[in-house]
Amino acid sequence: MNIRNFSIIAHIDHGKSTLADRLLQATNAVSAREAREQLLDSMDLERERGITIKASAVTVMHRHKPGATSDELETDYEAPVDEAGTHKTKNAADKADSHGDLYMLNFIDTPGHVDFTYEVSRALKACEGALLVVDSTQGVQAQTVVNAYLAINENLTIIPVINKIDLPSAQPDKVAQELEQVLGFPAEECIYVSAKTGQGLPELLATICDKLPAPKPSTMPQARGLIFDAVYDDYRGVIVYIRMFDGSIKVGDKIRMMGLGRTFQITDLGKYTPKPNRVPSLSAGETGYMVAAIRTLADVRVGDTVTLDLHPASEPLEGYQPPRQMVFCDFYPATDEEQRGNSFEELREAIEKLSLNDSAFTFQAVHSEALGFGFRCGFLGLLHMDIVQERLEREGGVQVVQTAPTVSYLVTTRGKGGELVEQEIHNPADLPDAGVIEEIKEPICRVDLILPKDKIGDIMKLCMERRGIYKSQTFVSDSREMLSFHIPLAEIIYDFYDKLKGITSGYGTMDYEIIGYEPDRLVKVDILINGDPVQALALITHKDKSEQRGRQILSKLRGQIPRHQFEIPLQAAIGGKIIARETIKAFRKDVTAKCYGGDVSRKRKLLEKQKEGKKRMKNVGSVNIPQEAFMAVLDTSED
Amino acid sequence: MQDHTELRVIRQRPSGTSRPFLGSSPPLESAAARSLYIHIPFCSHKCHYCDFYSIVDTRDRQSRFTKRLIRELRAIAPNAGGLPLRTLFIGGGTPSLLGLDHWEDLLETLRESFDLQEMRTGVGEFTVECNPDTATPELLGLLRCGYVNRVSMGAQSFHAAHLRTLERHHDPESVPRAIESARAAGIGRQSLDLIYAIPGQTLADLDRDLDSALALGTEHLSAYTLTYEPGTAMTARLSRGEFVRAEEDLEADMFEHVARRLSSAGLIRYEVSNFARPGGECRHNMAYWRQDQWLAAGPSASGHFAGHRWKNVPRLDEYLESDDAGFVAIVEHEPPDARRALGEWLMTGVRLAEGLDLDAGLARADEISPTIRADVCRVIERYASSSHLVRIGARIAPTEDGFLIVDRIARDLLRATDAG
């Protein structure tokens, strides 16, 4: 059997999932009637945001005559094979053979965003080839480039695919030139398709069969399979997606996860075609799913190697690292003025449930003087944080208050004996005393931006303001350029993307990858309200920006904290030194104009409500601070 | 937001009691209500700041409404005890939007069912709220024939742009015309409503509005700080960031400026937002604030009688449909309660320049509990020592500084009545 394992990679909204669905249809794995849009994405959220969060793998059968010219390609031949790829009758087999050789195409869907780079790279490791999809109306975008590099690094054979050629504004030739310019793919090798109409699909399938390499044969008799994804299913527990590189596994085998060292018994093996379809075994070169009574995702590590417990391989497949959380924030249950809302227990339940099928975020219970009990959570990146929050609200049914995100810092301190100790902190409140700190390192990203040419100056300025270091500028097309910068993650987690979209009227795209930690002059800024430091408002920032940030936060707080009977000083301080101050004046006016005609009850109830309302503020010292004030620091826009 | 969760009670008869608190036989003379409020719910357009009950474009329902209102007035009339009404106030909505034939029927009913002799002689006060652009000479003439002797005109501002912000659709020029028409019709007392602290309004703009209002020579002016009521279009627009609310300091400056400017013209602040030449106060509103009794008719109208407070159902359809021997459905009924009554008396009294009769108040407090008396005393002492309240003979009244924080004082007084 001819096997081809490949992924589809693309910038967001360039039509990756539509193309996947169209491939399923073109190979008759799914009838048009059955085809839902974006069949591979299973979660509502993925559908709505148009991104794929969890990878899936689908196997289809396809008949192809190697080297057939385009006018010989068959488009409407219905493969008379069952889901396991065998013919029902000898006659059918003979007849089918006349339509070409049988190919097993395994395609592996990848997450569509750089926060999930690790998962993308695992998915790519399971493949020999990749389809790089570019929207013919949008051209090469930042994520196109980042994804292409990931595939190139994995030594994959790449087929450039230019999609949406049915649209009136399509410029496929121009986009092919961009691909050649930026990534070096010969323009004439690009396949033009419309995933929407099916145009170009036969050529694409033929290219997949002809151009992508077959899997390498086993290098050892022992079984080795790469876990490239895992999802949690309420009924079956964890479903593991696996790509076999050596040997084979079968139902009933006792397997061992080489990284974690745990063993499980296989209860089920299969392939999605795209309906789940059981198979007795999976052999080298194949992909499929495995169920083995694994209860939680914490028991599985994407990137781990599966081998047989009885005849284990001596070496795992290369490259397994645990996912690393780079962005942190707190979630607290949101309550309204009347203390109605979700409880801490409800939030805990929702977070624990979500963690069953997203093992990439971490959480631990915290208590804040001002916001009560909540969780400090770690995420792979910004989008991941947004997704988790949305899923908590949508699937968990809880409303959350989110605090300002921070990044993870590596802090070197000098111990009592003079020895240097490095620790990771991701909460400004945990930062040790300034006196013992030798060095603070922060995560640095390589940020790739593709922009209209006339906006380059403005974006350069933005990147410089964000402590960016210019790396390169690449010609993309007559109208667009690609910029590369190294920028601290902390500088892009707030509103960098919004600023980019604003400056470029939505035409600029960016992607980033964390490339390491570097030291800089970082300081902790304390925020004092009426003389009391408020931990939940402390932040770590660059020394040169500390004054500006401090002033910004104080000005936001001034707008959020109601006036009291006394004047309230707001201060930002580094160590004991005040770097910015604001004052909330004592209130002057507390009167409602109307007495509501004869509706005296209403006036009374209104005053009574205000009288109660006062008790529901968060108290810091003698100052009442509304919940929203803690969110206000998220907003770094100038007043 | 109105609370609609309470069950409707027909005929002002609270559930669980057999006796209605408003009856169809006259009460004892001492218990009679001497004031009446009537609510006309129609508007040609819902102004964005307004949260009074009103409905737009229902000419087809005016006839049904008037018939129903007349039945209600006849039903409640005996509670005036056959005594002359002292104050009558028809508000809205936009009462001047009601058709002339309906006005005729309404005024005739009032003459038949109530004793309006004090209105006729001018001792009593009969006010109708008017919109400057619908207060026609014909209507004003008709009102005068029905003993109306006071109009309250919604000017709000004389500045076209600020009127647009409020979504008020009248022409500023129509205000002097309407006041002139009222005078020509023989309606001797007029009041103007103004709104200030409108987004974008400066102190100078406000001054021009005050000058324009004073030039009309009315004996009474109401000047309200723009209030963002929940559920109004104005509040929604504010939260969408369509405009910026006036700064608290500017609002406070305006609040003080209005009083200074008007008092120099002889109009004295006698309530937080109300100014009048001596003797020109709105007696009907004073009845509310002094916790007198009054009857109420029309959807959403609130009444106070025999210690009960209630509100007529605030939805026109239910108002039209509900009928128990002429009485309508009510909501938010509050039975007599000495503690509540004391709180309300303190709350509205402290908003008046005449203030509260301290001895009477403390005696009422003492009757409920000595603790309440002590707490109320303590609050009053505290604000007197900070010069927010001042003792004038036997009364305690807010100072100009006190008016600025009168909600806070009222909250503290209300809290004091919780004690014991």
XYZ file of N, CA and C in Angstrom, chain A residues 563-565 585-608 610-612 614-615, chain B residues 51 225 229 248-249 251-253 256 272-273 288-289 294 302 309 311 334 340 344 347 351 403-408 410-411 415 418:
192
model
N -14.813 58.832 44.425
C -14.348 59.762 45.439
C -14.831 59.323 46.818
N -14.017 59.603 47.804
C -14.381 59.311 49.184
C -14.545 60.625 49.925
N -14.827 60.510 51.210
C -14.969 61.734 51.994
C -13.623 62.394 52.238
N -9.646 63.398 44.506
C -10.137 64.447 45.402
C -11.278 63.919 46.258
N -11.465 64.562 47.396
C -12.617 64.220 48.233
C -13.886 64.576 47.456
N -14.932 63.816 47.674
C -16.117 64.076 46.849
C -16.773 65.396 47.222
N -17.375 66.021 46.258
C -18.005 67.316 46.479
C -19.512 67.199 46.403
N -19.992 66.248 45.560
C -21.405 66.287 45.227
C -21.978 64.882 45.413
N -23.025 64.779 46.151
C -23.709 63.507 46.334
C -25.187 63.834 46.458
N -25.775 64.109 45.325
C -27.179 64.495 45.326
C -27.803 64.099 43.997
N -28.971 63.453 44.061
C -29.697 63.229 42.815
C -30.742 64.319 42.683
N -30.831 64.822 41.451
C -31.642 66.012 41.226
C -33.115 65.738 41.497
N -33.575 64.600 40.983
C -35.014 64.373 40.992
C -35.466 63.630 42.230
N -36.659 63.929 42.669
C -37.228 63.145 43.750
C -38.341 62.259 43.198
N -38.387 62.125 41.865
C -39.335 61.223 41.195
C -40.784 61.507 41.535
N -41.151 62.761 41.467
C -42.555 63.114 41.678
C -43.043 62.488 42.963
N -44.151 61.826 42.866
C -44.723 61.239 44.066
C -44.189 59.852 44.377
N -43.268 59.371 43.517
C -42.787 57.999 43.724
C -41.714 57.996 44.808
N -42.119 58.234 46.032
C -41.195 58.354 47.151
C -40.524 57.014 47.442
N -41.292 55.924 47.219
C -40.724 54.590 47.491
C -39.483 54.369 46.643
N -39.575 54.853 45.388
C -38.466 54.602 44.488
C -37.213 55.312 44.968
N -37.377 56.560 45.379
C -36.238 57.331 45.872
C -35.633 56.633 47.094
N -36.530 56.151 47.966
C -36.052 55.510 49.177
C -35.271 54.242 48.838
N -35.844 53.452 47.900
C -35.165 52.194 47.530
C -33.805 52.473 46.898
N -33.746 53.536 46.111
C -32.487 53.887 45.456
C -31.422 54.226 46.493
N -31.800 55.023 47.464
C -30.844 55.390 48.513
C -30.461 54.172 49.334
N -31.441 53.307 49.580
C -31.138 52.110 50.376
C -30.171 51.215 49.638
N -27.918 52.188 47.448
C -26.581 52.795 47.507
C -25.951 52.543 48.864
N -26.779 52.588 49.872
C -26.315 52.392 51.239
C -25.772 50.978 51.405
N -26.461 49.994 50.777
C -25.961 48.609 50.809
C -24.727 48.495 49.937
N -22.376 50.245 49.197
C -21.099 50.652 49.751
C -20.345 49.486 50.381
N -21.089 48.547 50.942
C -20.441 47.430 51.620
C -19.797 46.461 50.624
N -37.150 58.782 32.225
C -37.522 57.426 32.611
C -38.914 57.385 33.214
N -29.981 68.595 37.509
C -28.753 68.037 36.953
C -29.173 66.838 36.108
N -30.503 57.761 34.280
C -31.357 56.742 34.878
C -31.104 55.415 34.197
N -17.464 65.635 37.684
C -18.150 65.866 38.949
C -17.951 67.298 39.444
N -16.736 67.827 39.255
C -16.478 69.188 39.726
C -17.306 70.209 38.956
N -20.203 69.587 37.513
C -21.579 69.426 37.985
C -21.789 70.185 39.293
N -20.806 70.040 40.184
C -20.932 70.709 41.479
C -20.902 72.229 41.307
N -19.988 72.702 40.446
C -19.928 74.150 40.190
C -21.263 74.648 39.649
N -24.003 74.870 42.238
C -23.887 76.074 43.066
C -24.212 77.330 42.271
N -33.990 70.852 46.483
C -32.736 70.613 45.774
C -32.729 71.204 44.364
N -33.782 70.936 43.584
C -33.793 71.349 42.186
C -34.892 72.360 41.867
N -46.085 66.326 48.391
C -45.321 65.059 48.343
C -44.237 65.068 49.408
N -43.499 66.194 49.406
C -42.270 66.211 50.211
C -42.547 66.367 51.696
N -52.129 61.979 49.034
C -52.648 62.334 47.721
C -53.165 61.095 47.003
N -48.196 57.245 41.339
C -47.997 56.770 42.709
C -48.879 57.546 43.668
N -48.584 53.222 50.550
C -48.023 53.721 49.294
C -48.274 52.670 48.242
N -48.464 52.072 43.621
C -48.228 52.612 42.292
C -49.201 51.902 41.368
N -47.083 49.261 49.517
C -46.407 49.212 50.813
C -47.412 49.614 51.895
N -40.798 53.064 58.173
C -40.662 53.489 56.785
C -41.126 54.933 56.627
N -38.978 58.107 55.236
C -39.371 58.892 54.065
C -39.545 60.366 54.404
N -36.115 61.725 54.682
C -35.449 61.714 53.377
C -35.925 62.868 52.490
N -34.398 67.497 52.028
C -34.151 68.115 50.717
C -34.818 69.485 50.596
N -27.001 70.880 50.641
C -27.747 70.465 49.444
C -26.874 69.622 48.510
N -25.566 69.978 48.444
C -24.660 69.281 47.522
C -24.446 67.819 47.903
N -24.641 67.496 49.191
C -24.406 66.102 49.600
C -25.650 65.540 50.283
N -26.811 66.027 49.834
C -28.019 65.693 50.576
C -28.376 64.199 50.475
N -27.928 63.520 49.406
C -28.168 62.073 49.318
C -27.430 61.345 50.436
N -26.210 61.806 50.684
C -25.427 61.176 51.744
C -26.095 61.366 53.106
N -29.244 61.909 53.581
C -30.476 61.111 53.577
C -30.162 59.634 53.825
N -29.087 59.134 53.213
C -28.705 57.726 53.439
C -28.401 57.494 54.915
N -30.340 55.085 57.371
C -29.644 54.021 58.095
C -29.970 54.125 59.596
N -32.926 52.338 60.620
C -32.831 50.865 60.631
C -32.578 50.347 62.039
